[in-house]
Amino acid sequence: MNAWLAIVGDTWRQSRQQVVFFIMLGLLALIAIVSIVVVKPFPQTDGSVRVGFVTQDEPSRALEGMWLDAYAMSLVGEDRAFELFDEAEAAKFDEDLRAAYDKATAVADVPLARRAVESFLYNVAGVIYLVSMLLFLAACSGYLPNMLEAGALDVVLAKPIDRFSIYFAKILGGVAFYAAAILITYVILFTGIGLRTGVWAGRVFYVMPLQIFAAALLYTIVAALGVQTRNTTLCLIVGFFFYVIGDSLLEGLRIAQAAGVLEAWPVLDRIGRTIPWLLPNFSLLKQNAISSVLAIPLMRWEPIATATAWMAIALGFGSWRFWRTDY
Amino acid sequence: MSELAIQTVDLRKVYRGRIEALRGVSLRVERGCCFGLLGPNGAGKSTLVKTLLSIVRPTSGTATLLGHDIRSAKARVGVGYLPEGHRFPRYLTARGVCEYFGRLAGLNGKALVREVGEKLETVGLADWADKKIAKFSKGMTQRVGVAQALLGEPKLIFLDEPTDGVDPVGRAGLHFVMRQATERGSTVFINSHLLSELEGLCDQVAIVHRGELLQQGSVSDITTAVGGGAFIIRVRTGNLSEGLWERLSSRGAKREADDFFAMPLGGEDDISPLIDELRAAAVPIYAVQPKRVRLEEAFVEIIREKGGTGVVQR
């Protein structure tokens, strides 16, 4: 355990040496502070409070409505919005959506101020997710290649620790660094928004598990590549493209699939149906994560299952390569 | 408990591309001795150490450290290591480096703090403990490396070129540290190109060449074997007449620098007659000393016999 902590601690110190670490912390803090500054409470005559933006003279109905939209859409099925081919289907969708709104309004007895704050945090969490993921990728790409540099690793390997432990501790160290960075960000956000609006939206912390999971997935892939190539730049480039493909390309394919656009091309259609089970969809993982802010029953298991499989493969391959290689 | 600190049996390592770095090395190093491994560049010295420490995986053969199979992490308990050309994280201080590797070796708490302080003091870096090693000279970084290798009072210490880049004063200090370690009962295994260093420090040495173990024994075993058991003395005199020199050279005398000549004799009993002969010729005698074959000479001779020193001699 002592040795594990030493490697985790070293990864933390390694992170602190990187400019990108400070850029990441700075940007995350900036996003949190700006988010706190732009919202303000609007006390109502009945003693309640609603929430809006500092640039507006009245509470934000858009934020309040967004909460209900998200709730209703989660009930009716988000993907159905892309499946409106004919009038009958459109009418059926409208009918279901109205029912979902009624149900959401009845079920979700949530004050307007909380709805507005949660909707706002949902969007802020989306920005934090994207920024932190890309900057963490830049930071973690060098962890393994730097550790494997000639002369840097020998003493570590000569200690009475097996190589699997060294590898997993290195992974854990990187993930712990990321988790600490976003925990600090969400604590600032939670406290600042709470003090400013009186709404203590603790659900913002629910974003963290899946966000950390997605970052861990990206890191395990980059780490496995790092063990294989020992090249930071290559790790960064491949990691970036993997994320972009898993985020934008797969999401575009999913939307095209749902909209039936691919039906004219059977091969593409088959690929579109198969790929979500082959590659992790980072966009859906993000949706899953940030939807946790809203008290809505929305959770897609397909990207989580695929991402878990990828993580297991990347961890297995990376640790096996690390165990096998002569240094 | 095994009496041997290190034992290898027919250890082989073939790298990719079929480079045979170790060709069946069988080595025995007793506990508590200072052991030197010699060999020209590319002989397989570092590969042998790395294989023993599981940094490199053996192709075949077996090896134990302190009685434990090297494939087990247990074999590396109580083992210190200073690699050649190490690159410690530059963002760490000297204390940080030692604490990091100390924790990896299983130390913690007050024992770690005490050990780190002691070892940095031992290598003369107590005043630099909290400075980042990025600011250190090569010699200072090397001393940090030695300090971390000594943490936890290891029973077996591998030092790969330990005095590389260290000035003569620092080198003397490190020699003292190594002697202290062996006096404490640790086994010190040194890889070094500085044969004079090994000659003064090591109880046992081994010579490897092209992945093969050529000789193993005490320094005197090896030098005597190369010298063929001949007894040679060096004499420093005043001018020798031509006639006298012809007589001496016909008995194998050879001139050396600083008015010395070296001469093979049958034994110690032949020294007095030679001096009498010189005195009879009124030759002033300033010094008479036995000539020993140095380890370096023995090493070069052994390597040359095995196919060259890597230097083309014309």
XYZ file of C-alpha atoms in Angstrom:
641
model
C 0.000 0.000 0.000
C 2.890 2.286 0.885
C 4.468 1.730 -2.527
C 1.125 2.301 -4.253
C 0.727 5.613 -2.471
C 4.277 6.589 -3.410
C 3.557 6.046 -7.133
C 0.178 7.782 -6.903
C 1.891 10.684 -5.138
C 4.617 10.821 -7.757
C 2.038 11.028 -10.551
C 0.494 13.943 -8.701
C 3.896 15.688 -8.483
C 4.509 14.871 -12.146
C 1.200 16.578 -13.000
C 2.186 19.681 -11.092
C 5.206 20.100 -13.350
C 3.066 20.441 -16.448
C 1.881 23.781 -17.757
C -1.272 22.086 -18.984
C -2.077 21.161 -15.378
C -2.205 24.825 -14.403
C -4.096 25.722 -17.583
C -6.654 23.059 -16.700
C -7.015 24.199 -13.090
C -7.155 27.835 -14.195
C -9.793 27.225 -16.847
C -11.925 25.081 -14.556
C -11.731 27.704 -11.808
C -12.590 30.408 -14.354
C -15.627 28.477 -15.593
C -16.798 27.948 -12.009
C -16.321 31.594 -11.024
C -17.966 32.986 -14.161
C -20.871 30.584 -13.620
C -21.296 31.816 -10.056
C -21.155 35.441 -11.146
C -23.669 35.253 -14.011
C -26.617 33.891 -11.984
C -28.577 35.811 -9.404
C -31.681 35.276 -7.266
C -34.973 37.085 -7.941
C -37.025 37.289 -4.710
C -40.763 36.973 -5.410
C -43.635 38.788 -3.703
C -44.891 35.511 -2.225
C -41.570 35.083 -0.403
C -40.194 32.452 -2.767
C -37.083 32.914 -4.867
C -36.544 32.310 -8.566
C -33.272 32.353 -10.431
C -32.085 34.115 -13.573
C -29.089 35.815 -15.120
C -27.478 39.094 -14.086
C -28.080 40.473 -17.575
C -31.844 40.006 -17.242
C -34.474 41.838 -15.224
C -36.571 38.791 -14.498
C -36.081 35.088 -13.689
C -35.030 32.863 -16.550
C -38.027 30.961 -17.846
C -35.703 29.279 -20.322
C -33.744 27.615 -17.509
C -36.908 26.573 -15.699
C -38.426 25.234 -18.909
C -35.286 23.408 -19.892
C -35.539 21.300 -16.755
C -39.077 20.214 -17.631
C -38.111 19.624 -21.293
C -35.305 17.350 -20.249
C -37.520 15.484 -17.843
C -40.305 15.016 -20.406
C -37.873 14.013 -23.162
C -36.314 11.417 -20.914
C -39.765 9.915 -20.397
C -40.767 9.931 -24.050
C -37.385 8.770 -25.351
C -34.887 11.289 -26.620
C -34.069 9.479 -29.876
C -37.676 9.523 -31.043
C -37.259 13.207 -31.884
C -35.206 12.052 -34.875
C -37.717 9.504 -36.088
C -40.489 11.772 -37.419
C -40.863 10.454 -40.948
C -44.550 10.922 -41.470
C -47.437 12.839 -39.998
C -48.827 9.856 -38.110
C -45.535 9.323 -36.307
C -45.204 13.047 -35.612
C -48.710 13.141 -34.169
C -47.999 10.096 -32.006
C -44.802 11.704 -30.759
C -46.606 14.964 -29.904
C -49.226 13.023 -28.022
C -46.646 11.068 -26.050
C -44.672 14.230 -25.363
C -47.731 16.020 -23.986
C -48.413 13.040 -21.737
C -44.804 13.067 -20.628
C -45.008 16.785 -19.797
C -48.145 16.178 -17.756
C -46.491 13.318 -15.961
C -43.282 15.295 -15.414
C -45.199 18.257 -14.035
C -47.154 15.972 -11.707
C -44.257 13.785 -10.631
C -41.551 16.358 -10.391
C -42.522 18.570 -7.519
C -39.431 20.703 -7.766
C -39.378 24.449 -6.980
C -38.715 26.761 -9.913
C -35.497 28.102 -8.405
C -34.081 24.582 -8.099
C -35.198 23.754 -11.664
C -33.402 26.850 -12.967
C -30.232 26.169 -10.982
C -30.126 22.491 -11.944
C -30.661 23.343 -15.620
C -27.896 25.922 -15.404
C -25.541 23.474 -13.709
C -26.406 20.859 -16.325
C -25.025 23.179 -18.999
C -22.024 24.280 -16.953
C -21.204 20.645 -16.188
C -21.229 19.984 -19.939
C -18.604 22.680 -20.487
C -16.527 21.499 -17.519
C -16.735 17.949 -18.840
C -15.467 18.858 -22.298
C -12.708 21.255 -21.190
C -11.430 18.993 -18.418
C -11.468 15.921 -20.647
C -9.371 17.533 -23.388
C -6.894 19.114 -20.989
C -6.600 15.938 -18.941
C -5.829 14.115 -22.162
C -3.000 16.594 -22.797
C -1.716 16.116 -19.245
C -1.951 12.341 -19.018
C -0.469 11.563 -22.439
C 3.011 11.984 -21.008
C 2.609 10.063 -17.744
C 3.625 6.636 -19.025
C 6.150 7.686 -21.710
C 7.937 9.907 -19.154
C 8.027 7.116 -16.601
C 9.447 4.732 -19.195
C 12.300 7.028 -20.241
C 15.700 5.373 -20.040
C 17.189 5.800 -16.596
C 13.939 6.896 -14.975
C 12.331 3.505 -14.493
C 15.164 1.193 -13.459
C 15.171 2.031 -9.761
C 11.378 1.701 -9.581
C 11.466 -1.734 -11.216
C 14.263 -2.806 -8.862
C 12.009 -2.268 -5.850
C 10.020 -5.152 -4.375
C 6.793 -4.307 -6.183
C 5.357 -6.321 -9.039
C 4.954 -4.572 -12.340
C 1.167 -4.847 -12.379
C 1.044 -2.830 -9.161
C 3.316 -0.151 -10.630
C 1.131 0.112 -13.715
C -2.177 0.213 -11.867
C -0.828 2.689 -9.321
C 0.242 4.930 -12.197
C -3.264 4.723 -13.686
C -4.817 5.342 -10.295
C -2.535 8.335 -9.734
C -3.621 9.984 -12.985
C -7.285 9.361 -12.325
C -6.938 10.617 -8.740
C -5.375 13.812 -10.059
C -8.288 14.320 -12.454
C -10.848 13.471 -9.774
C -9.267 15.958 -7.368
C -9.300 18.702 -10.019
C -12.970 18.280 -10.869
C -13.968 17.756 -7.236
C -12.425 21.128 -6.387
C -14.235 22.687 -9.352
C -17.606 21.275 -8.345
C -17.092 22.231 -4.695
C -16.415 25.829 -5.797
C -19.451 25.728 -8.088
C -21.738 24.131 -5.515
C -20.707 26.523 -2.746
C -20.726 29.641 -4.910
C -24.110 28.950 -6.529
C -25.550 27.907 -3.165
C -24.409 31.092 -1.457
C -25.533 33.251 -4.355
C -28.982 31.760 -5.029
C -29.823 29.888 -1.838
C -30.228 26.673 -3.878
C -27.838 23.961 -2.723
C -27.730 21.693 -5.746
C -25.838 18.721 -4.348
C -26.743 16.672 -7.409
C -23.938 18.436 -9.269
C -21.592 15.979 -7.546
C -23.474 13.092 -9.179
C -21.795 14.097 -12.445
C -18.438 13.056 -11.069
C -18.540 9.222 -11.158
C -19.310 8.960 -14.861
C -17.084 11.906 -15.728
C -14.179 10.274 -13.893
C -15.067 6.965 -15.529
C -14.875 8.539 -19.013
C -11.557 10.239 -18.176
C -10.227 6.952 -16.805
C -11.216 5.220 -20.033
C -9.373 7.789 -22.106
C -6.328 7.569 -19.821
C -6.168 3.767 -19.886
C -6.187 3.844 -23.689
C -3.498 6.531 -23.825
C -1.481 4.667 -21.171
C -1.604 1.392 -23.101
C -0.437 3.248 -26.188
C 2.268 4.944 -24.090
C 3.647 1.589 -22.941
C 3.672 0.356 -26.511
C 5.164 3.429 -28.215
C 6.759 5.508 -25.394
C 5.811 8.544 -27.463
C 3.917 11.367 -25.759
C 2.987 13.175 -28.965
C 1.597 10.049 -30.570
C -0.396 9.284 -27.415
C -1.819 12.789 -27.445
C -2.800 12.688 -31.114
C -4.328 9.200 -31.004
C -6.090 9.981 -27.715
C -7.525 13.167 -29.182
C -8.809 11.435 -32.311
C -10.203 8.586 -30.269
C -12.120 11.084 -28.180
C -13.333 13.072 -31.188
C -14.438 9.901 -32.982
C -16.104 8.588 -29.836
C -17.768 11.927 -29.219
C -18.739 13.649 -32.461
C -18.542 10.951 -35.111
C -20.371 8.296 -33.135
C -22.968 10.784 -31.980
C -23.515 11.934 -35.572
C -23.819 8.326 -36.652
C -26.268 7.638 -33.839
C -28.449 10.586 -34.831
C -28.315 9.590 -38.499
C -29.211 6.061 -37.466
C -32.131 7.203 -35.333
C -33.368 9.491 -38.096
C -33.296 6.580 -40.533
C -30.951 8.434 -42.858
C -28.748 5.366 -43.186
C -31.545 3.027 -44.230
C -30.872 3.797 -47.896
C -27.380 2.327 -47.457
C -27.704 -1.099 -45.859
C -23.977 -1.500 -45.250
C -23.716 1.888 -43.528
C -26.857 1.104 -41.602
C -25.371 -2.167 -40.366
C -22.171 -0.352 -39.409
C -24.235 2.284 -37.652
C -25.976 -0.390 -35.603
C -22.800 -2.270 -34.782
C -20.353 0.544 -34.004
C -22.003 1.709 -30.749
C -21.177 -1.748 -29.399
C -17.625 -1.567 -30.712
C -16.558 1.960 -29.802
C -17.422 3.921 -26.668
C -19.714 6.868 -27.377
C -18.196 9.693 -25.323
C -21.080 11.992 -26.175
C -23.618 9.631 -24.625
C -21.323 9.096 -21.655
C -21.274 12.851 -21.228
C -25.063 13.034 -21.496
C -25.362 10.285 -18.909
C -22.986 12.111 -16.598
C -24.366 15.618 -16.814
C -27.993 14.438 -16.785
C -27.294 13.344 -13.223
C -27.629 17.001 -12.221
C -31.277 16.863 -13.221
C -33.449 14.526 -11.204
C -34.533 12.672 -14.331
C -34.651 8.956 -14.993
C -32.152 8.987 -17.858
C -29.341 6.497 -18.069
C -28.079 4.723 -21.178
C -26.229 1.553 -20.349
C -24.971 0.778 -23.853
C -22.069 3.303 -23.866
C -21.176 2.373 -20.292
C -20.983 -1.307 -21.198
C -18.871 -0.583 -24.288
C -16.617 1.799 -22.357
C -16.154 -0.768 -19.577
C -15.117 -3.375 -22.127
C -12.643 -0.936 -23.708
C -11.240 -0.034 -20.330
C -10.754 -3.693 -19.421
C -9.025 -4.380 -22.751
C -6.808 -1.281 -22.504
C -5.848 -2.044 -18.897
C -5.181 -5.674 -19.740
C -3.085 -4.895 -22.795
C -1.177 -2.032 -21.163
C -0.308 -3.954 -18.003
C 0.612 -7.062 -20.007
C 2.943 -5.056 -22.247
C 4.483 -3.353 -19.225
C 4.976 -6.723 -17.539
C 6.526 -8.318 -20.638
C 8.866 -5.563 -21.788
C 12.601 -5.342 -21.006
C 13.714 -1.884 -19.903
C 19.281 -18.912 4.793
C 21.416 -19.130 1.674
C 25.089 -18.276 2.194
C 25.131 -16.716 -1.224
C 23.974 -13.187 -1.912
C 23.774 -13.889 -5.649
C 23.744 -17.118 -7.552
C 23.157 -17.532 -11.255
C 23.084 -20.812 -13.123
C 23.536 -20.785 -16.881
C 21.815 -17.423 -17.197
C 21.115 -16.414 -20.771
C 19.601 -13.336 -22.304
C 18.893 -12.993 -25.983
C 17.431 -9.673 -27.032
C 15.245 -9.227 -30.024
C 17.280 -9.331 -33.167
C 19.101 -12.327 -31.684
C 21.670 -10.258 -29.797
C 23.099 -12.606 -27.191
C 23.839 -10.351 -24.230
C 24.425 -13.147 -21.703
C 25.684 -16.574 -22.717
C 25.148 -18.950 -19.855
C 26.583 -16.954 -16.966
C 27.046 -18.963 -13.768
C 28.109 -16.763 -10.895
C 28.323 -17.095 -7.121
C 28.704 -14.087 -4.863
C 29.068 -14.666 -1.154
C 27.268 -12.584 1.410
C 29.121 -9.681 2.969
C 31.747 -9.251 0.284
C 32.456 -6.405 -2.062
C 32.181 -7.816 -5.559
C 33.354 -6.139 -8.735
C 32.144 -6.967 -12.217
C 34.520 -5.984 -14.997
C 34.142 -6.065 -18.701
C 34.583 -3.895 -21.769
C 31.702 -1.852 -23.130
C 28.904 -4.091 -24.344
C 30.203 -7.094 -22.409
C 26.853 -7.656 -20.728
C 27.599 -6.198 -17.282
C 24.547 -3.956 -17.082
C 22.360 -6.639 -18.663
C 23.458 -9.053 -15.951
C 22.549 -6.594 -13.193
C 19.258 -5.688 -14.881
C 18.410 -9.350 -15.283
C 19.126 -10.015 -11.620
C 16.808 -7.147 -10.702
C 14.076 -8.264 -13.148
C 14.357 -5.073 -15.174
C 15.200 -7.405 -18.030
C 13.720 -10.905 -18.274
C 16.148 -13.811 -18.670
C 15.743 -16.015 -21.737
C 16.792 -19.100 -19.788
C 18.665 -20.155 -16.701
C 17.983 -19.434 -13.068
C 19.140 -16.889 -10.540
C 18.588 -16.044 -6.910
C 19.136 -12.937 -4.823
C 19.576 -13.568 -1.111
C 18.157 -17.036 -1.673
C 14.987 -15.932 -3.494
C 14.192 -16.637 -7.129
C 14.592 -13.400 -9.088
C 11.171 -13.882 -10.690
C 9.591 -13.121 -7.333
C 9.282 -9.549 -6.035
C 10.491 -10.975 -2.709
C 13.980 -11.299 -4.227
C 14.203 -7.506 -4.350
C 13.378 -6.982 -0.670
C 16.465 -5.587 1.034
C 18.169 -4.777 -2.265
C 19.469 -1.317 -3.173
C 20.301 -0.261 -6.710
C 22.052 2.628 -8.382
C 21.657 2.324 -12.169
C 24.098 3.722 -14.664
C 22.918 6.905 -16.351
C 19.941 7.277 -14.062
C 17.496 10.129 -14.532
C 15.668 10.852 -11.341
C 12.588 13.087 -11.640
C 14.027 16.580 -11.905
C 11.086 18.088 -10.073
C 12.079 16.310 -6.866
C 14.486 17.521 -4.218
C 17.293 15.253 -2.978
C 15.093 14.441 0.012
C 12.096 13.910 -2.291
C 14.030 11.395 -4.419
C 15.097 9.463 -1.331
C 11.629 9.553 0.215
C 10.019 8.363 -3.004
C 12.359 5.409 -3.457
C 12.374 4.747 0.278
C 8.589 4.363 0.231
C 8.846 2.040 -2.755
C 11.298 -0.014 -0.709
C 8.738 -0.284 2.081
C 9.956 2.412 4.481
C 7.544 4.887 5.974
C 6.885 7.237 8.856
C 9.653 8.242 11.210
C 11.940 5.453 10.022
C 11.827 6.888 6.503
C 12.500 10.442 7.650
C 15.408 9.318 9.845
C 16.902 7.064 7.158
C 16.705 9.739 4.470
C 18.382 12.305 6.717
C 21.133 9.871 7.661
C 21.875 8.731 4.133
C 21.967 12.231 2.703
C 24.398 13.148 5.443
C 26.476 10.053 4.696
C 26.934 11.126 1.078
C 27.589 14.724 2.085
C 24.352 16.259 0.855
C 22.694 17.196 4.142
C 22.882 20.893 3.285
C 21.387 20.274 -0.158
C 18.574 17.985 0.945
C 15.792 20.402 0.084
C 17.181 21.665 -3.205
C 15.721 20.361 -6.452
C 18.049 17.934 -8.170
C 17.559 19.850 -11.426
C 20.125 22.264 -9.943
C 22.614 19.528 -9.046
C 25.874 18.741 -10.812
C 26.339 15.238 -12.188
C 28.465 14.261 -9.223
C 25.865 15.490 -6.744
C 23.080 13.641 -8.544
C 25.238 10.542 -8.403
C 25.568 10.942 -4.653
C 21.790 11.239 -4.349
C 21.611 7.981 -6.275
C 24.002 6.300 -3.869
C 22.000 7.650 -0.907
C 18.744 6.182 -2.216
C 20.485 2.855 -2.883
C 21.567 2.689 0.763
C 18.093 3.343 2.210
C 16.750 0.675 4.523
C 20.187 -0.827 5.192
C 19.915 -3.221 2.227
C 21.621 -6.595 2.474
C 22.607 -6.397 -1.172
C 23.559 -3.224 -3.021
C 24.074 -2.995 -6.780
C 26.080 0.030 -7.893
C 26.473 0.536 -11.625
C 29.342 2.976 -12.262
C 28.875 4.575 -8.834
C 31.627 7.173 -9.139
C 30.830 8.208 -12.687
C 31.153 12.012 -12.834
C 32.209 12.311 -9.198
C 35.330 14.363 -8.388
C 38.276 12.651 -6.625
C 37.285 13.946 -3.178
C 33.678 12.834 -3.634
C 34.935 9.520 -4.991
C 37.014 8.914 -1.877
C 33.913 9.664 0.197
C 31.850 7.149 -1.765
C 34.570 4.519 -1.405
C 34.356 5.044 2.337
C 30.567 4.612 2.197
C 30.934 1.358 0.248
C 33.486 0.024 2.723
C 31.157 0.931 5.583
C 28.352 -0.982 3.896
C 30.436 -4.138 3.614
C 31.652 -3.756 7.192
C 27.995 -3.663 8.238
C 27.519 -6.997 6.514
C 25.957 -5.851 3.245
C 27.065 -7.338 -0.037
C 28.145 -4.627 -2.473
C 28.127 -5.483 -6.164
C 29.918 -2.880 -8.290
C 30.040 -2.460 -12.038
C 32.801 -0.073 -12.895
C 35.184 0.838 -15.653
C 37.602 2.246 -13.081
C 39.633 -0.861 -12.421
C 41.926 0.876 -9.941
C 38.796 1.629 -7.946
C 37.689 -1.995 -7.943
C 41.199 -3.187 -7.139
C 41.208 -1.202 -3.926
C 37.633 -1.976 -2.922
C 36.684 -5.469 -3.975
C 37.295 -8.804 -2.269
C 36.149 -10.660 -5.349
C 35.956 -9.742 -9.010
C 34.603 -11.377 -12.135
C 35.366 -10.589 -15.737
C 32.714 -10.832 -18.407
C 33.290 -10.501 -22.098
C 30.748 -10.858 -24.896
C 28.202 -12.215 -22.453
C 30.484 -14.894 -21.022
C 32.019 -15.101 -17.583
C 35.763 -15.455 -18.204
C 37.169 -15.453 -14.685
C 36.061 -15.063 -11.118
C 38.205 -14.834 -7.993
C 40.065 -12.476 -5.702
C 42.068 -9.648 -7.279
C 45.329 -11.424 -6.420
C 44.029 -14.713 -7.903
C 43.418 -12.972 -11.198
C 46.589 -10.891 -11.292
C 48.717 -13.854 -10.266
C 47.129 -16.053 -12.905
C 47.915 -13.488 -15.569
C 51.429 -12.850 -14.266
C 52.101 -16.571 -14.492
C 53.455 -16.590 -10.916
C 56.619 -14.744 -11.940
C 58.460 -12.700 -9.292
C 59.413 -9.318 -10.699
C 61.112 -6.436 -8.923
C 61.500 -2.821 -9.943
C 64.774 -1.080 -9.171
C 65.549 2.627 -9.448
C 69.220 3.320 -9.856
C 71.750 5.846 -11.038
C 73.536 5.401 -14.376
C 74.167 1.823 -15.440
C 77.220 1.086 -17.526
C 76.626 -0.506 -20.908
C 78.308 -3.717 -19.870
C 76.245 -4.039 -16.737
C 72.984 -3.304 -18.608
C 73.833 -5.918 -21.235
C 74.273 -8.499 -18.464
C 71.005 -7.498 -16.806
C 68.995 -7.330 -20.028
C 70.257 -10.751 -21.019
C 68.518 -11.980 -17.820
C 65.225 -10.279 -18.821
C 65.616 -6.746 -17.397
C 63.536 -4.060 -19.070
C 63.811 -0.326 -18.736
C 60.858 1.607 -17.329
C 60.150 5.293 -16.739
C 61.883 7.382 -14.053
C 65.173 5.428 -14.169
C 63.473 2.215 -13.106
C 64.141 -1.162 -14.593
C 62.050 -4.259 -14.027
C 63.643 -7.652 -13.646
C 62.218 -11.152 -13.224
C 63.845 -13.151 -10.442
C 63.528 -16.693 -9.202
C 62.255 -15.503 -5.821
C 62.924 -13.183 -2.902
C 66.294 -14.874 -2.208
C 67.612 -13.516 -5.508
C 67.122 -9.864 -4.476
C 70.280 -9.561 -2.325
C 72.636 -10.997 -5.000
C 71.240 -8.519 -7.519
C 71.810 -5.616 -5.123
C 75.313 -6.895 -4.432
C 75.950 -6.977 -8.170
C 74.801 -3.381 -8.566
C 76.773 -2.188 -5.535
C 79.840 -3.955 -6.876
C 79.527 -1.862 -10.027
C 79.209 1.289 -7.830
C 75.690 1.929 -9.060
C 73.664 4.038 -6.609
C 70.364 2.325 -5.638
C 67.408 4.575 -4.791
C 64.489 2.142 -4.621
C 63.719 -1.569 -4.790
C 60.091 -2.660 -4.946
C 58.165 -5.745 -5.968
C 56.294 -5.314 -9.206
C 52.699 -6.475 -9.065
C 50.553 -7.076 -12.103
C 47.791 -4.466 -11.805
C 44.197 -5.524 -12.216
C 43.937 -3.308 -15.253
C 46.876 -5.055 -16.913
C 45.451 -8.440 -16.037
C 42.065 -7.414 -17.366
C 43.467 -6.160 -20.663
C 45.545 -9.324 -21.014
C 42.540 -11.587 -20.383
C 40.341 -9.685 -22.791
C 43.085 -9.648 -25.420
C 43.458 -13.401 -25.149
C 39.722 -13.726 -25.747
C 39.676 -11.840 -28.970
C 40.546 -8.253 -28.490
C 40.203 -5.063 -26.563
C 38.201 -3.334 -29.205
C 41.342 -1.328 -30.104
C 43.204 -2.119 -33.291
C 46.874 -2.516 -32.469
C 49.381 -2.128 -35.265
